[in-house]
């Protein structure tokens, strides 16, 4: 079967695979499958790379499938697959039909194959009708699922109307049994005394995007203001919500639970926290994180400036907690209401 696949394969795809694996090696397994059963039946101890040429849009249980791939591969083993992203699907459908009808078809296709699978009741209807085939999936969700299943993303490349990915096994899967798809979700963040707290926000990113922090940082580093540059994980609606802090309104729940206070440093993920200096890490867990960060007093642009800004606040807070928070509160309100400062 491998010889037939290689013969019929596009030259660009063959060249892409050839960068990472010996396509003729017995250690490289080629599959066109949607079931983890075919993964589990591969020979143990002889599989170094698994190439699945069936797009993951057609796999009903994507995470279980990729977890099975992770289990079959040795540490450092490669998994290569493909996905038709939401953007690529839109391009294909708008070219397939006549103008006007194409946009109507695209809207209904998006609702049925993108929105329905994320909603508890309609999800059952969707899977009954389609058995999970031809699901609409964003690039961020596809790569996020890959990362959550224990793979470090090595390369992502568009070839034809598909996006091919190479993942290297470097850890065990997260086995996220309750992934969040809805508009309100909770993120793991570092709170006081280093305790992990669940911070509530309105969704501004695609599902599974939280697993891509390390990948986005390695690809694009940080932009002005300490945010990730060219962050493809953020939806169009999410960008609007972030600009006016609408996404942060649910953090009031954390305020009432006593996990956060009104003024304080932002609650950070483990990855973002690891970018900070040792001194700042130690001072950060001295107090609760806050809804209104010192960022809006100093408006730093670089990571070093953000570190200096937070250290200045935390050193003042250690000496005079209440006075410091009052002073910062009025400065932040003045900058937001009078100077019209906005989030990026």
JSON list of C-alpha atoms in Angstrom, two decimals, residues 31 33-43 59 61 64-69 72:
[
{"chain": "A", "resi": 31, "resn": "UNK", "atom": "CA", "xyz": [-2.33, 5.01, 6.99]},
{"chain": "A", "resi": 33, "resn": "UNK", "atom": "CA", "xyz": [-7.82, 5.89, 8.58]},
{"chain": "A", "resi": 34, "resn": "UNK", "atom": "CA", "xyz": [-10.27, 7.55, 10.97]},
{"chain": "A", "resi": 35, "resn": "UNK", "atom": "CA", "xyz": [-10.22, 4.96, 13.75]},
{"chain": "A", "resi": 36, "resn": "UNK", "atom": "CA", "xyz": [-7.78, 4.44, 16.61]},
{"chain": "A", "resi": 37, "resn": "UNK", "atom": "CA", "xyz": [-8.25, 0.69, 16.15]},
{"chain": "A", "resi": 38, "resn": "UNK", "atom": "CA", "xyz": [-5.92, 0.78, 13.14]},
{"chain": "A", "resi": 39, "resn": "UNK", "atom": "CA", "xyz": [-3.35, 2.68, 15.20]},
{"chain": "A", "resi": 40, "resn": "UNK", "atom": "CA", "xyz": [-3.49, 0.22, 18.07]},
{"chain": "A", "resi": 41, "resn": "UNK", "atom": "CA", "xyz": [-2.92, -2.69, 15.67]},
{"chain": "A", "resi": 42, "resn": "UNK", "atom": "CA", "xyz": [0.44, -1.36, 14.45]},
{"chain": "A", "resi": 43, "resn": "UNK", "atom": "CA", "xyz": [3.46, -3.42, 15.46]},
{"chain": "A", "resi": 59, "resn": "UNK", "atom": "CA", "xyz": [-12.15, 11.61, 12.61]},
{"chain": "A", "resi": 61, "resn": "UNK", "atom": "CA", "xyz": [-12.91, 11.14, 18.21]},
{"chain": "A", "resi": 64, "resn": "UNK", "atom": "CA", "xyz": [-8.66, 9.64, 21.30]},
{"chain": "A", "resi": 65, "resn": "UNK", "atom": "CA", "xyz": [-7.16, 8.95, 17.89]},
{"chain": "A", "resi": 66, "resn": "UNK", "atom": "CA", "xyz": [-4.14, 11.18, 18.54]},
{"chain": "A", "resi": 67, "resn": "UNK", "atom": "CA", "xyz": [-3.73, 9.84, 22.06]},
{"chain": "A", "resi": 68, "resn": "UNK", "atom": "CA", "xyz": [-3.50, 6.36, 20.50]},
{"chain": "A", "resi": 69, "resn": "UNK", "atom": "CA", "xyz": [-0.81, 7.67, 18.14]},
{"chain": "A", "resi": 72, "resn": "UNK", "atom": "CA", "xyz": [2.20, 3.82, 19.92]}
]
